[in-house]
Coordinates of C-alpha atoms and ligand atoms in Angstrom, one line a residue:
M1292 CA -119.1 40.2 -56.6
E1293 CA -122.8 41.2 -56.7
K1294 CA -124.2 44.6 -57.5
I1295 CA -127.5 46.4 -57.4
I1296 CA -128.6 48.1 -60.7
V1297 CA -131.3 50.6 -60.3
R1298 CA -132.8 52.8 -63.0
G1299 CA -134.5 56.0 -62.1
G1300 CA -137.9 57.4 -63.0
K1301 CA -140.5 55.1 -61.3
R1302 CA -142.9 56.4 -58.7
L1303 CA -143.2 53.8 -56.0
K1304 CA -146.7 52.7 -55.2
G1305 CA -148.2 49.9 -53.0
R1306 CA -147.5 48.4 -49.6
V1307 CA -144.4 46.9 -48.1
R1308 CA -144.0 45.0 -44.8
V1309 CA -141.2 45.8 -42.4
H1310 CA -139.3 43.0 -40.6
G1311 CA -138.2 42.7 -37.0
A1312 CA -135.6 45.2 -35.9
K1313 CA -131.9 44.3 -36.4
N1314 CA -130.8 46.5 -33.5
A1315 CA -133.4 44.9 -31.2
V1316 CA -132.9 41.2 -32.2
L1317 CA -129.1 41.3 -31.8
P1318 CA -129.1 42.2 -28.1
L1319 CA -132.1 39.8 -27.6
I1320 CA -130.0 36.9 -29.0
A1321 CA -127.0 38.0 -26.8
A1322 CA -129.3 38.1 -23.8
S1323 CA -130.4 34.5 -24.6
I1324 CA -127.1 33.4 -23.0
L1325 CA -128.4 34.4 -19.6
P1326 CA -131.1 31.8 -18.8
S1327 CA -129.7 28.6 -17.2
R1328 CA -132.8 26.7 -18.0
G1329 CA -135.7 26.6 -20.5
D1330 CA -136.2 27.2 -24.2
I1331 CA -136.3 30.6 -25.8
T1332 CA -138.3 31.2 -28.9
I1333 CA -138.0 34.7 -30.6
Q1334 CA -140.4 35.5 -33.5
D1335 CA -140.2 38.1 -36.2
V1336 CA -136.5 37.6 -36.5
P1337 CA -135.1 39.2 -39.6
M1338 CA -132.8 36.8 -41.5
L1339 CA -129.9 39.2 -41.8
E1340 CA -126.2 38.4 -42.1
D1341 CA -125.6 39.8 -38.6
V1342 CA -128.4 37.6 -37.2
K1343 CA -126.8 34.5 -38.8
T1344 CA -123.4 35.6 -37.4
I1345 CA -124.5 36.1 -33.8
T1346 CA -126.4 32.8 -34.0
Q1347 CA -123.2 31.1 -35.0
V1348 CA -121.4 32.8 -32.1
L1349 CA -123.9 31.3 -29.7
S1350 CA -123.4 27.9 -31.2
S1351 CA -119.6 28.3 -30.9
L1352 CA -120.2 28.8 -27.1
G1353 CA -121.9 25.4 -26.9
I1354 CA -125.4 26.9 -26.9
S1355 CA -128.2 25.3 -29.0
A1356 CA -129.3 28.1 -31.4
E1357 CA -131.4 27.3 -34.5
L1358 CA -132.7 29.8 -37.0
D1359 CA -135.9 28.8 -38.8
E1360 CA -135.7 31.0 -41.9
G1361 CA -139.1 29.9 -43.1
K1362 CA -140.8 31.1 -40.0
D1363 CA -138.6 34.1 -39.1
T1364 CA -137.9 32.4 -35.8
I1365 CA -134.9 31.5 -33.7
R1366 CA -134.9 28.8 -30.9
I1367 CA -132.2 28.9 -28.3
N1368 CA -131.4 26.9 -25.2
A1369 CA -128.4 28.1 -23.2
E1370 CA -128.3 25.4 -20.6
H1371 CA -125.2 23.9 -22.0
L1372 CA -123.1 27.0 -22.2
S1373 CA -119.7 25.2 -22.5
S1374 CA -117.3 27.9 -23.7
T1375 CA -116.7 31.6 -22.9
Q1376 CA -114.3 32.3 -25.8
A1377 CA -115.9 33.7 -29.0
P1378 CA -114.1 33.0 -32.3
Y1379 CA -112.4 35.9 -34.1
D1380 CA -113.6 35.0 -37.6
L1381 CA -117.3 35.4 -36.5
M1382 CA -116.9 38.3 -34.1
R1383 CA -115.0 40.5 -36.5
K1384 CA -118.0 40.6 -38.9
M1385 CA -120.2 42.8 -36.9
R1386 CA -120.2 45.5 -34.3
A1387 CA -122.8 44.0 -32.0
S1388 CA -120.5 41.0 -31.1
F1389 CA -119.3 42.7 -28.0
L1390 CA -122.8 42.4 -26.5
V1391 CA -122.0 38.8 -25.5
M1392 CA -119.5 40.0 -22.9
G1393 CA -122.0 41.1 -20.3
P1394 CA -124.1 37.9 -20.4
L1395 CA -120.9 35.7 -20.3
L1396 CA -119.6 37.5 -17.2
A1397 CA -123.1 37.2 -15.6
R1398 CA -123.4 33.5 -16.4
K1399 CA -119.8 32.2 -16.2
K1400 CA -117.8 35.1 -14.7
H1401 CA -115.5 34.9 -17.7
G1402 CA -115.5 36.1 -21.3
R1403 CA -112.7 36.3 -23.9
I1404 CA -113.7 38.2 -27.0
P1405 CA -111.9 39.7 -30.0
L1406 CA -111.6 43.5 -29.6
P1407 CA -114.4 44.9 -31.8
G1408 CA -112.8 47.0 -34.5
G1409 CA -114.1 50.4 -35.6
C1410 CA -115.9 50.6 -38.9
A1411 CA -116.5 53.2 -41.6
I1412 CA -118.6 55.4 -39.4
G1413 CA -116.1 55.9 -36.6
S1414 CA -113.7 54.3 -34.0
R1415 CA -116.7 53.1 -31.9
P1416 CA -114.8 52.6 -28.6
I1417 CA -116.1 50.4 -25.8
D1418 CA -114.9 52.4 -22.8
Q1419 CA -118.4 52.9 -21.5
H1420 CA -119.1 49.2 -21.7
L1421 CA -115.9 48.5 -19.7
K1422 CA -116.6 51.3 -17.2
G1423 CA -120.0 49.9 -16.3
L1424 CA -119.0 46.2 -16.2
E1425 CA -115.9 47.1 -14.0
A1426 CA -118.2 49.0 -11.7
L1427 CA -120.2 45.8 -11.3
G1428 CA -117.1 43.9 -10.3
A1429 CA -115.5 42.7 -13.6
E1430 CA -111.8 43.0 -14.4
F1431 CA -110.4 43.2 -17.9
E1432 CA -107.2 42.5 -19.7
I1433 CA -106.4 43.4 -23.3
G1434 CA -103.9 41.5 -25.4
Q1435 CA -103.3 39.8 -28.8
G1436 CA -106.4 41.6 -30.2
Y1437 CA -108.6 40.1 -27.5
I1438 CA -110.3 41.5 -24.4
E1439 CA -110.7 39.1 -21.5
G1440 CA -113.1 39.7 -18.6
R1441 CA -113.2 38.0 -15.3
V1442 CA -115.3 38.3 -12.2
P1443 CA -113.1 37.4 -9.2
D1444 CA -116.0 37.3 -6.8
R1445 CA -119.5 38.0 -8.1
L1446 CA -121.2 40.9 -9.9
R1447 CA -122.7 43.3 -7.5
G1448 CA -125.2 46.0 -8.2
T1449 CA -124.1 49.7 -8.1
K1450 CA -124.9 53.1 -9.6
I1451 CA -123.3 53.7 -13.0
Y1452 CA -123.3 57.1 -14.8
L1453 CA -122.6 56.8 -18.5
D1454 CA -120.5 59.6 -19.9
V1455 CA -122.1 58.9 -23.3
A1456 CA -125.7 57.6 -23.7
S1457 CA -124.3 54.6 -25.5
V1458 CA -127.0 52.1 -26.7
G1459 CA -124.6 49.1 -26.6
A1460 CA -123.1 50.0 -23.2
T1461 CA -126.6 50.4 -21.7
Q1462 CA -127.5 46.9 -23.1
N1463 CA -124.3 45.2 -21.9
I1464 CA -124.6 46.6 -18.4
M1465 CA -128.4 45.8 -18.3
M1466 CA -127.7 42.2 -19.2
A1467 CA -124.8 41.8 -16.7
A1468 CA -126.8 43.5 -13.9
A1469 CA -129.8 41.2 -14.5
L1470 CA -127.9 38.4 -12.6
A1471 CA -125.9 40.6 -10.3
E1472 CA -126.4 40.7 -6.5
G1473 CA -128.5 43.7 -5.5
T1474 CA -129.7 46.7 -7.5
T1475 CA -128.0 48.5 -10.4
I1476 CA -128.9 52.0 -11.5
I1477 CA -127.8 53.2 -14.9
E1478 CA -127.8 56.9 -15.2
N1479 CA -127.6 58.7 -18.6
A1480 CA -128.8 55.5 -20.1
A1481 CA -129.7 55.3 -23.9
C1482 CA -133.5 55.5 -24.3
E1483 CA -133.8 53.8 -27.7
P1484 CA -136.9 51.5 -28.3
E1485 CA -134.5 48.6 -28.8
N1486 CA -133.3 49.0 -25.2
V1487 CA -137.0 48.9 -24.0
D1488 CA -137.4 45.7 -26.1
L1489 CA -134.3 44.2 -24.3
A1490 CA -135.6 45.1 -20.9
N1491 CA -139.0 43.5 -21.7
F1492 CA -137.3 40.4 -22.9
I1493 CA -135.2 40.1 -19.7
N1494 CA -138.3 40.6 -17.6
A1495 CA -140.1 37.9 -19.7
M1496 CA -137.2 35.6 -18.6
G1497 CA -137.8 36.4 -15.0
G1498 CA -135.7 39.5 -14.7
R1499 CA -136.5 42.8 -12.9
V1500 CA -135.7 45.8 -15.1
R1501 CA -137.5 49.1 -14.6
G1502 CA -137.3 52.4 -16.3
A1503 CA -136.0 51.3 -19.8
G1504 CA -136.8 54.0 -22.3
T1505 CA -135.8 56.7 -19.8
D1506 CA -132.3 57.9 -19.0
T1507 CA -132.4 56.1 -15.6
I1508 CA -132.8 52.3 -15.6
R1509 CA -133.0 50.2 -12.4
I1510 CA -132.1 46.5 -12.5
H1511 CA -132.8 44.3 -9.5
G1512 CA -130.6 41.3 -9.9
V1513 CA -132.1 37.8 -9.6
D1514 CA -130.5 34.4 -9.1
F1515 CA -131.4 32.8 -12.4
L1516 CA -133.4 33.5 -15.6
H1517 CA -135.6 31.0 -17.5
G1518 CA -136.7 30.6 -21.1
T1519 CA -139.6 32.5 -22.7
E1520 CA -141.4 33.2 -26.0
Y1521 CA -140.9 36.7 -27.4
C1522 CA -141.6 38.8 -30.5
V1523 CA -139.1 41.5 -31.7
I1524 CA -140.3 45.0 -32.3
P1525 CA -140.5 46.2 -35.9
D1526 CA -137.4 47.8 -37.5
R1527 CA -137.9 51.6 -37.3
I1528 CA -134.9 52.3 -39.5
E1529 CA -136.1 49.8 -42.2
A1530 CA -139.5 51.5 -42.0
G1531 CA -138.0 55.0 -42.3
T1532 CA -136.0 53.8 -45.3
Y1533 CA -139.1 52.7 -47.2
M1534 CA -140.9 56.0 -46.2
A1535 CA -138.0 57.8 -47.7
A1536 CA -138.1 55.7 -50.9
A1537 CA -141.8 56.5 -51.3
A1538 CA -141.1 60.2 -50.7
I1539 CA -138.1 60.6 -52.9
T1540 CA -139.9 59.1 -55.9
R1541 CA -143.0 61.2 -55.2
G1542 CA -145.0 58.0 -54.8
E1543 CA -147.6 56.6 -52.4
V1544 CA -146.7 53.7 -50.1
F1545 CA -148.1 52.0 -47.0
V1546 CA -145.3 50.8 -44.8
E1547 CA -147.0 47.9 -43.0
G1548 CA -145.9 47.1 -39.4
A1549 CA -144.2 50.4 -38.9
L1550 CA -144.7 51.8 -35.3
S1551 CA -145.1 55.5 -35.7
D1552 CA -144.3 56.0 -32.0
H1553 CA -140.8 55.0 -32.8
L1554 CA -140.5 57.3 -35.8
N1555 CA -141.6 60.7 -34.4
P1556 CA -138.6 62.7 -35.5
V1557 CA -138.5 61.1 -38.9
I1558 CA -142.2 61.7 -39.4
A1559 CA -141.8 65.3 -38.2
K1560 CA -139.0 66.2 -40.6
M1561 CA -140.7 64.5 -43.5
R1562 CA -143.9 66.5 -42.8
E1563 CA -141.8 69.7 -42.7
M1564 CA -140.7 68.7 -46.3
G1565 CA -144.3 68.7 -47.4
I1566 CA -144.7 64.9 -47.3
E1567 CA -148.1 63.6 -46.3
I1568 CA -147.9 61.0 -43.6
L1569 CA -150.9 59.2 -42.0
E1570 CA -150.1 57.2 -38.8
G1571 CA -152.3 54.1 -38.7
E1572 CA -152.8 51.2 -36.3
N1573 CA -150.7 48.8 -38.3
G1574 CA -148.4 51.0 -40.3
V1575 CA -147.6 54.4 -41.8
H1576 CA -149.1 55.7 -45.1
V1577 CA -146.7 58.0 -47.1
R1578 CA -147.7 60.2 -50.0
A1579 CA -145.5 62.8 -51.7
D1580 CA -147.3 64.3 -54.6
K1581 CA -146.0 67.9 -54.0
P1582 CA -142.4 69.2 -54.5
L1583 CA -140.2 68.6 -51.5
K1584 CA -139.2 71.5 -49.3
P1585 CA -135.7 71.9 -47.9
V1586 CA -135.2 71.2 -44.2
N1587 CA -132.3 71.2 -41.8
V1588 CA -131.6 68.0 -39.7
K1589 CA -129.4 67.2 -36.7
T1590 CA -129.0 63.6 -35.5
L1591 CA -129.2 63.0 -31.8
P1592 CA -129.6 60.0 -29.4
Y1593 CA -133.2 58.8 -29.1
P1594 CA -135.8 60.5 -29.1
G1595 CA -133.8 62.8 -31.4
F1596 CA -133.5 62.2 -35.2
P1597 CA -131.7 58.8 -35.6
T1598 CA -128.2 58.7 -37.0
D1599 CA -129.2 55.4 -38.8
M1600 CA -131.6 57.5 -40.9
Q1601 CA -129.0 60.2 -41.6
S1602 CA -127.8 59.1 -45.1
Q1603 CA -131.4 58.3 -46.3
M1604 CA -132.5 61.7 -45.1
M1605 CA -129.6 63.3 -47.0
A1606 CA -130.9 61.6 -50.2
L1607 CA -134.3 63.2 -49.6
Q1608 CA -132.8 66.6 -48.9
L1609 CA -131.0 66.4 -52.2
M1610 CA -134.4 66.2 -54.0
A1611 CA -135.7 69.3 -52.2
E1612 CA -135.2 72.6 -54.2
G1613 CA -132.9 74.9 -52.2
S1614 CA -130.3 74.7 -49.4
S1615 CA -130.4 72.1 -46.7
T1616 CA -127.9 71.1 -43.9
L1617 CA -127.5 67.8 -42.0
T1618 CA -125.5 67.7 -38.8
E1619 CA -124.2 64.4 -37.4
T1620 CA -123.7 64.5 -33.7
V1621 CA -123.6 60.8 -32.8
F1622 CA -120.7 59.4 -34.9
E1623 CA -117.5 61.2 -35.8
N1624 CA -117.1 59.9 -39.3
R1625 CA -120.5 59.1 -40.9
F1626 CA -120.2 61.1 -44.1
M1627 CA -118.3 58.5 -46.2
H1628 CA -121.4 58.4 -48.5
V1629 CA -121.1 62.1 -49.4
E1630 CA -118.3 61.5 -52.0
E1631 CA -120.4 58.7 -53.5
M1632 CA -123.4 60.9 -53.8
K1633 CA -121.3 63.6 -55.4
R1634 CA -120.4 61.1 -58.1
M1635 CA -124.0 61.2 -59.1
G1636 CA -123.9 65.0 -59.4
A1637 CA -125.1 65.9 -55.9
K1638 CA -124.0 69.4 -54.8
M1639 CA -122.7 68.9 -51.3
K1640 CA -120.0 70.3 -49.0
I1641 CA -118.8 68.9 -45.7
D1642 CA -118.1 71.5 -43.0
G1643 CA -117.0 69.7 -39.8
R1644 CA -119.9 67.7 -38.4
S1645 CA -122.3 69.2 -41.0
V1646 CA -123.0 68.8 -44.7
M1647 CA -124.4 71.7 -46.8
M1648 CA -126.5 70.7 -49.7
E1649 CA -127.9 72.5 -52.8
G1650 CA -130.9 70.3 -53.6
G1651 CA -133.2 70.0 -56.6
K1652 CA -130.3 69.5 -59.1
P1653 CA -130.8 66.6 -61.5
L1654 CA -128.7 63.5 -60.6
S1655 CA -127.1 61.1 -63.0
G1656 CA -126.7 57.3 -62.5
A1657 CA -123.1 56.2 -61.6
T1658 CA -121.3 53.3 -60.1
V1659 CA -121.1 53.9 -56.4
R1660 CA -119.9 52.0 -53.3
S1661 CA -121.8 51.3 -50.1
T1662 CA -119.7 52.6 -47.3
D1663 CA -122.0 51.5 -44.5
L1664 CA -125.3 49.7 -44.4
R1665 CA -127.4 52.8 -44.3
A1666 CA -125.3 54.6 -46.9
G1667 CA -125.8 51.7 -49.3
A1668 CA -129.6 52.1 -48.9
A1669 CA -129.3 55.8 -49.4
L1670 CA -127.4 55.4 -52.7
V1671 CA -130.2 53.0 -53.9
L1672 CA -132.7 55.7 -53.0
L1673 CA -130.8 58.2 -55.1
G1674 CA -130.6 55.6 -57.9
L1675 CA -134.4 55.6 -57.9
V1676 CA -134.5 59.2 -59.1
A1677 CA -131.3 59.6 -61.0
E1678 CA -131.1 59.8 -64.8
G1679 CA -130.1 56.4 -66.2
A1680 CA -128.6 53.4 -64.3
T1681 CA -126.9 53.4 -60.9
E1682 CA -124.8 50.5 -59.9
V1683 CA -124.3 50.0 -56.1
T1684 CA -121.5 47.7 -55.0
D1685 CA -120.2 46.3 -51.7
L1686 CA -123.6 44.8 -50.9
H1687 CA -122.4 43.0 -47.8
H1688 CA -123.1 46.2 -46.0
I1689 CA -126.7 46.3 -47.1
D1690 CA -127.2 42.6 -46.4
R1691 CA -126.3 43.3 -42.7
G1692 CA -129.4 45.5 -42.3
Y1693 CA -132.0 44.9 -44.9
V1694 CA -134.0 41.8 -45.7
D1695 CA -134.5 41.7 -49.5
L1696 CA -134.2 45.4 -50.2
V1697 CA -134.3 44.8 -54.0
G1698 CA -137.4 42.5 -53.8
K1699 CA -139.3 44.9 -51.6
L1700 CA -138.5 47.9 -53.9
R1701 CA -139.4 45.9 -57.0
S1702 CA -142.7 45.0 -55.4
L1703 CA -143.4 48.8 -55.2
G1704 CA -142.6 49.2 -58.9
A1705 CA -138.9 50.2 -58.8
N1706 CA -136.8 49.3 -61.8
I1707 CA -134.1 47.4 -59.8
E1708 CA -132.2 44.2 -59.9
R1709 CA -129.4 42.4 -58.1
V1710 CA -126.8 40.8 -60.4
S1711 CA -123.6 38.9 -60.0
D1712 CA -120.6 39.7 -62.2
E1713 CA -121.0 36.3 -63.9
E1714 CA -124.6 37.2 -64.9
M1715 CA -123.2 40.6 -66.2
K1716 CA -120.6 38.7 -68.3
D1717 CA -123.2 36.3 -69.6
D1718 CA -125.4 39.2 -70.5
L1719 CA -122.5 40.9 -72.4
K1720 CA -121.7 37.7 -74.2
F1721 CA -125.4 37.3 -75.1
Q1722 CA -125.6 40.9 -76.4
H1723 CA -122.3 40.5 -78.4
S1724 CA -123.5 37.2 -79.9
Y1725 CA -126.7 38.8 -81.1
A1726 CA -125.3 42.3 -81.9
Ligands
LIG2871 C1 -126.3 46.9 -33.2 C2 -126.8 48.3 -32.8 O1 -127.7 48.4 -32.0 N1 -126.2 49.3 -33.4 C3 -126.7 50.7 -33.1 C4 -126.1 51.1 -31.8 O2 -124.7 51.1 -32.0 P1 -123.7 51.3 -30.7 O3 -124.3 50.7 -29.5 O4 -122.3 50.8 -31.1 O5 -123.7 52.9 -30.6 P2 -123.5 53.7 -29.3 O6 -124.8 54.3 -28.9 O7 -122.7 52.9 -28.3 O8 -122.5 54.9 -29.9 C5 -122.9 56.2 -29.9 C6 -121.7 57.1 -29.7 O9 -121.1 56.8 -28.5 C7 -119.7 56.5 -28.6 N2 -119.3 55.5 -27.6 C8 -120.0 54.3 -27.5 C9 -119.6 53.4 -26.6 C10 -118.6 53.6 -25.8 O10 -118.2 52.8 -24.9 N3 -117.9 54.8 -25.9 C11 -118.3 55.8 -26.8 O11 -117.6 56.8 -26.9 C12 -119.6 56.0 -30.0 O12 -118.3 56.1 -30.5 C13 -120.6 56.8 -30.8 O13 -120.0 58.0 -31.1 O14 -126.5 52.5 -31.6 C14 -126.1 53.4 -32.6 C15 -126.5 54.8 -32.2 O15 -127.9 54.9 -32.1 C16 -126.7 53.0 -33.9 O16 -126.2 53.9 -34.9 C17 -126.4 51.6 -34.3 O17 -127.2 51.2 -35.4
LIG2872 C1 -124.7 51.3 -37.6 C2 -125.6 50.4 -37.6 O1 -125.4 49.1 -37.2 P1 -124.2 48.5 -36.5 O2 -124.1 49.1 -35.1 O3 -124.5 47.0 -36.4 O4 -123.0 48.8 -37.3 C3 -126.9 50.6 -38.2 O5 -127.8 49.7 -38.0 O6 -127.1 51.7 -38.9

């Protein structure tokens, strides 16, 4: 098993480039099932575990899908979509797997997919996905851990009101409606930038999606979609994570490629903490040479403060002298990292959907466990300022969402390494033999 060892005390300085957005590229790859002709090339693809998994899913459906790791590119041709059953061993690895259901129903009127499990942050139901797809004319059966969808006739456009502004449900419905007969209106749609990216991608393939980025999206169905070349938007959560890393170490970092328009709530809250942020053409400049001030934060659907920056913000709040609170309104169980942070000496108390913090207390390094991909990154951030060494385990979570987190932080001056247990044993042997 591998672990990250990080030793506190270094102020981060320099520049770091963000990659393409995980939460944009996954629906783009799922939507690549839709075109019945032509090649698709997507650039700025982050080579993350989830991206490799969904690429394997497309291959298992008979689609030609090739990742070019050297060029951060994926090439897809879905003309020979020969299967509508996705394999359990691949689909269970990530939450976004259910996004292939909408495109399969639109293309082949059938899809049989393992039920997506919950994960550390909550039960993560799919009722809104099913509500929308059924409204379009799909029928579902659940059994043996699978969900099977069929379209007895054809998908027909309709008006759909989402009870929850679900990012994934908005995406699944948008993709299915792209090839439906007539017009679909999604009300109370999720407004995230990743949904705008998906709409732009579908339109680049010949679709007709309007209003993405607002809470009402209109999709005029077309008969077929064709290939295209596309470039993914930058990852706003990866960018926010490096902004937090610069701030927590009181350093100065240029986060290259960050789109400040996608980071308004994060920038606003960091400025409230006294962090200097300059929004540039091709990135965001962060400098934190003054003591951090405590702030209160509440996560909300976009354009509110993103839940995917919740644990990283908590790490920052713990460095601000005084009392802070963080309220999580999007997921019902996204505080698993609090116990891990307390192992480092953090003064925190969970009260329902909120965490109360007494910040400014010195933290000590400890062995801690990543409980979800953002929590893992947040624990690394705390390790950057804790006394001594922090060991972060369960790195598969981090590998789902961050390209080379250790390498990027090292390039900014962090004292951080990623080691396997074997390397640790060899080290110990080496130390004993020369003690
Ligand atoms: C791959 C990807 O893009 N993941 C993002 C996506 O996840 P995902 O699309 O799964 O998140 P949703 O927006 O669907 O979930 C938001 C809330 O709605 C609830 N819900 C969702 C669907 C449903 O049918 N019924 C229902 O009740 C969920 O339990 C959760 O409490 O948006 C989340 C919220 O911004 C982010 O944290 C994830 O990083
Ligand atoms: C929760 C996240 O992703 P996923 O929906 O893939 O679990 C995330 O990116 O923070």
